[in-house]
mmCIF file of C-alpha atoms in Angstrom:
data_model
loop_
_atom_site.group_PDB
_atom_site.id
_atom_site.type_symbol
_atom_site.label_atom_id
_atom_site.label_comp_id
_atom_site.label_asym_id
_atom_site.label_seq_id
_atom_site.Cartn_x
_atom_site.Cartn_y
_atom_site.Cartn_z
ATOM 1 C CA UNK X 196 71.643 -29.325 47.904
ATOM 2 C CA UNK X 197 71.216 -29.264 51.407
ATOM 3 C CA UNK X 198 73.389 -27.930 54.131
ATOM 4 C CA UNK X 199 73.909 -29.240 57.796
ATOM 5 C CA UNK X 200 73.352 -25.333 58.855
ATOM 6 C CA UNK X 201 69.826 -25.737 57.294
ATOM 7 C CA UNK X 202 68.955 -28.968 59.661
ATOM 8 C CA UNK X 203 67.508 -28.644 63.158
ATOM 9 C CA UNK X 204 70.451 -30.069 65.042
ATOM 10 C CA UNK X 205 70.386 -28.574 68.846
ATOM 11 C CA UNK X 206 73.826 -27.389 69.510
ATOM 12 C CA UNK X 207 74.798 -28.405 65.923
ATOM 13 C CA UNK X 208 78.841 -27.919 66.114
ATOM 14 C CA UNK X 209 79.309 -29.622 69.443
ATOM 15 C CA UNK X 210 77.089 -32.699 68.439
ATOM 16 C CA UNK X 211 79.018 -32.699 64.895
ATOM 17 C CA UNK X 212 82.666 -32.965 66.839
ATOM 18 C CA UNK X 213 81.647 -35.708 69.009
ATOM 19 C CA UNK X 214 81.796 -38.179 65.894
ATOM 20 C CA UNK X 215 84.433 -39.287 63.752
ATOM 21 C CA UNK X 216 83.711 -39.218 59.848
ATOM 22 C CA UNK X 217 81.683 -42.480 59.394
ATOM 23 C CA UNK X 218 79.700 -41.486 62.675
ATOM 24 C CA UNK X 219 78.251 -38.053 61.606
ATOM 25 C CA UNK X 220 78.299 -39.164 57.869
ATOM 26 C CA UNK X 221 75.182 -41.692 59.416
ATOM 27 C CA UNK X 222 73.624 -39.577 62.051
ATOM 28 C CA UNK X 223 72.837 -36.824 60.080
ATOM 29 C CA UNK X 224 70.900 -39.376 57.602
ATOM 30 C CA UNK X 225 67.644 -39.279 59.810
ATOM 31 C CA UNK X 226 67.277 -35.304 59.788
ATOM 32 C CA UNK X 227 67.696 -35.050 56.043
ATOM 33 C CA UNK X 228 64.887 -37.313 55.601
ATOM 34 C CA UNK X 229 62.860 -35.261 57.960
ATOM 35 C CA UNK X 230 63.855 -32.232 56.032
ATOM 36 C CA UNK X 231 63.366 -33.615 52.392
ATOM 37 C CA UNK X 232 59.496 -34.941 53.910
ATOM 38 C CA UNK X 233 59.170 -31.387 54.896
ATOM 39 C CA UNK X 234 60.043 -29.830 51.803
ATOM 40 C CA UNK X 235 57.151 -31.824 50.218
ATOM 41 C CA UNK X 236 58.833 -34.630 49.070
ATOM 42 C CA UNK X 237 56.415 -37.874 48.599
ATOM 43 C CA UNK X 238 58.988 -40.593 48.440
ATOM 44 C CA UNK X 239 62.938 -40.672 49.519
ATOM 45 C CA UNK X 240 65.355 -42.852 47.902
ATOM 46 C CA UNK X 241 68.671 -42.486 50.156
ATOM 47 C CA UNK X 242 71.948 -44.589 48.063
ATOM 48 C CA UNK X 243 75.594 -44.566 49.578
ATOM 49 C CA UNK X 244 77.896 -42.793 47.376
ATOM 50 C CA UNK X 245 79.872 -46.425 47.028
ATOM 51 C CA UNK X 246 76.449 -47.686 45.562
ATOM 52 C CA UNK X 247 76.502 -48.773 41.675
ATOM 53 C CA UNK X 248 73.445 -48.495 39.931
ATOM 54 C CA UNK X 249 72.769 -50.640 36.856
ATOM 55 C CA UNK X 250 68.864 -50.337 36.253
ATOM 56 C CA UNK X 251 65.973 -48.095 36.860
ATOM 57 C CA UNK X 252 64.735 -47.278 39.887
ATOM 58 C CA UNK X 253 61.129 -47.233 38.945
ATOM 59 C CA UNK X 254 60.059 -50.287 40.510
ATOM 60 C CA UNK X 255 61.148 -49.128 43.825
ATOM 61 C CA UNK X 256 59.097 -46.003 43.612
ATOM 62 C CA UNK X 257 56.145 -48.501 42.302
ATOM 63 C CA UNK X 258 56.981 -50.707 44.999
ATOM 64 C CA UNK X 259 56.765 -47.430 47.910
ATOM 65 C CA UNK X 260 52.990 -46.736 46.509
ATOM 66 C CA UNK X 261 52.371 -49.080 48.991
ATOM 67 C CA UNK X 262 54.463 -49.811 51.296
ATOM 68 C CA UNK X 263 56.026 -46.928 53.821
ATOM 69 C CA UNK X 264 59.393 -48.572 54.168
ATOM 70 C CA UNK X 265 61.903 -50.568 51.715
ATOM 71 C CA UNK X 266 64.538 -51.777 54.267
ATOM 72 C CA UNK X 267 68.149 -53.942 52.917
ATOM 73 C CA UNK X 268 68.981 -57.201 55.312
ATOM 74 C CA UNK X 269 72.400 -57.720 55.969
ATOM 75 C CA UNK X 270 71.507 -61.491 55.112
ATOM 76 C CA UNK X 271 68.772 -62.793 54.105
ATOM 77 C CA UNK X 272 69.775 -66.437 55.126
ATOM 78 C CA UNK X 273 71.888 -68.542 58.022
ATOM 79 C CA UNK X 274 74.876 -68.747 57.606
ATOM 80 C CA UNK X 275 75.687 -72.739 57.295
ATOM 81 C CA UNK X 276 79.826 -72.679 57.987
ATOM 82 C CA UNK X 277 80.952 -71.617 61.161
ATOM 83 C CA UNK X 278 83.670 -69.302 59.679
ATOM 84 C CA UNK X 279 80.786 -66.994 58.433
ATOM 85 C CA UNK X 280 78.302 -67.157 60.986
ATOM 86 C CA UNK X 281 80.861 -65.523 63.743
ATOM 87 C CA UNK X 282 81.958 -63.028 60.879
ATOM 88 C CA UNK X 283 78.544 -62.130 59.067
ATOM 89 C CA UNK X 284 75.936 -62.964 61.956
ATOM 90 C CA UNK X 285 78.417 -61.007 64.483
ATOM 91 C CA UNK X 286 78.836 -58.343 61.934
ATOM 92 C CA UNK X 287 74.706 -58.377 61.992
ATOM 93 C CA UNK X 288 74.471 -57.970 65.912
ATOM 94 C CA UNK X 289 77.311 -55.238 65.849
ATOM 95 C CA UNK X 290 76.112 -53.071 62.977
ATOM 96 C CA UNK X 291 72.487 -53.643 62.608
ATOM 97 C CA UNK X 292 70.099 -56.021 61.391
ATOM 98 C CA UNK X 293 69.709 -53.612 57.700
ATOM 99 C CA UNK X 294 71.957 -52.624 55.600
ATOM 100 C CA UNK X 295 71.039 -48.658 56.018
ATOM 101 C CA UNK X 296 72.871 -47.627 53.079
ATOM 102 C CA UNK X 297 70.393 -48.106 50.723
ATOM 103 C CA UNK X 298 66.588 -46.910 52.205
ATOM 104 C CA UNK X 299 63.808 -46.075 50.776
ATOM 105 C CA UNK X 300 60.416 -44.399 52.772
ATOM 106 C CA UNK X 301 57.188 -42.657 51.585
ATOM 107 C CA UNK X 302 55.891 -39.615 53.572
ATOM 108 C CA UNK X 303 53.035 -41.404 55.236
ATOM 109 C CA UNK X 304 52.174 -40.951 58.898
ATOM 110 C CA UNK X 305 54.289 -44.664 59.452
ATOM 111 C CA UNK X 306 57.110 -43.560 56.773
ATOM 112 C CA UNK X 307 57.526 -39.844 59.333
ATOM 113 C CA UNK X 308 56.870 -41.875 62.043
ATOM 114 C CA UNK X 309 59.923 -44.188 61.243
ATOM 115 C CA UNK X 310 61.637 -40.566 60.362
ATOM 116 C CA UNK X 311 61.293 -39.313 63.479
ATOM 117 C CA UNK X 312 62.215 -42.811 65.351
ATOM 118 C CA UNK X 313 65.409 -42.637 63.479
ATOM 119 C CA UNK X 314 66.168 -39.857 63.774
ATOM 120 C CA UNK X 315 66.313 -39.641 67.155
ATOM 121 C CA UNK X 316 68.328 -43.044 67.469
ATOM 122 C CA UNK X 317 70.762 -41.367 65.350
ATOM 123 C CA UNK X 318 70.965 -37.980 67.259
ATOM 124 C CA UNK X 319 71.957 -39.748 70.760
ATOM 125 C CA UNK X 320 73.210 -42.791 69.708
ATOM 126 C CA UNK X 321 75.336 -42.639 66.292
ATOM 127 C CA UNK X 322 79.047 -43.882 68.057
ATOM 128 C CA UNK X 323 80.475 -47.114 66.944
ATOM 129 C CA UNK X 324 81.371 -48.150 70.661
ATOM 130 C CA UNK X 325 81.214 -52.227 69.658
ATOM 131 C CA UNK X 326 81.607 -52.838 73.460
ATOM 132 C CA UNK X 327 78.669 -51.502 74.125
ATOM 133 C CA UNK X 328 76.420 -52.953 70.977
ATOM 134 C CA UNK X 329 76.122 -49.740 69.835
#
């Protein structure tokens, strides 16, 4: 188990009370996968909590051999009606291209490279502010 005390969060309680729940639920996401890395970890697997799984995960640890990243697309194709391109595309330009709640990186120099991007993303800019694309 790991502990936000045991992350290297500059001024750790004031950056945690600047988000609401969802906020700092996602920012801290980029420092545990620094820290797991760090503790020697080859590969990380991150699920949401609100994630079923129904089958092994063996073929994405296979599939992370060689690849650094396994990334989720909010959609994978247009959207053909017009009722669901405002609501999914939209949703897509709002919230991010990838669905983030599923992730899955290997500790190579591109997989703590993308750590380390992220992270820092998440550290200054985790705040749903939609009127600012953020």
């Amino acid at each position: 188990m790991l502990w936000l005390k045991d992350l290297r969060i500059d001024n750790r309680e004031s950056w945690i009370f600047r988000h609401n729940i969802v906020e700092i639920c996602t920012a801290v996401k980029g420092f545990f996968l620094e820290k797991i890395f760090d503790s020697g970890a080859d590969i990380v697997l991150y699920i949401d909590p609100d994630i079923a799984i129904f089958n092994s995960l063996l073929p994405l640890v296979q599939r992370l051999q060689n690849a650094n990243m396994i990334l989720t697309p909010h959609l994978i194709n247009p959207e053909e009606k017009s009722k669901y391109m405002w609501e999914n595309e939209r949703s897509s330009l709002l919230h991010g291209v990838y669905n983030l709640g599923f992730l899955g990186v290997r500790n190579s120099t591109e997989g703590r490279r993308f750590a380390a991007w992220w992270r820092e993303r998440l550290q200054f800019f985790c705040f749903e502010i939609a009127s600012e694309g953020i």
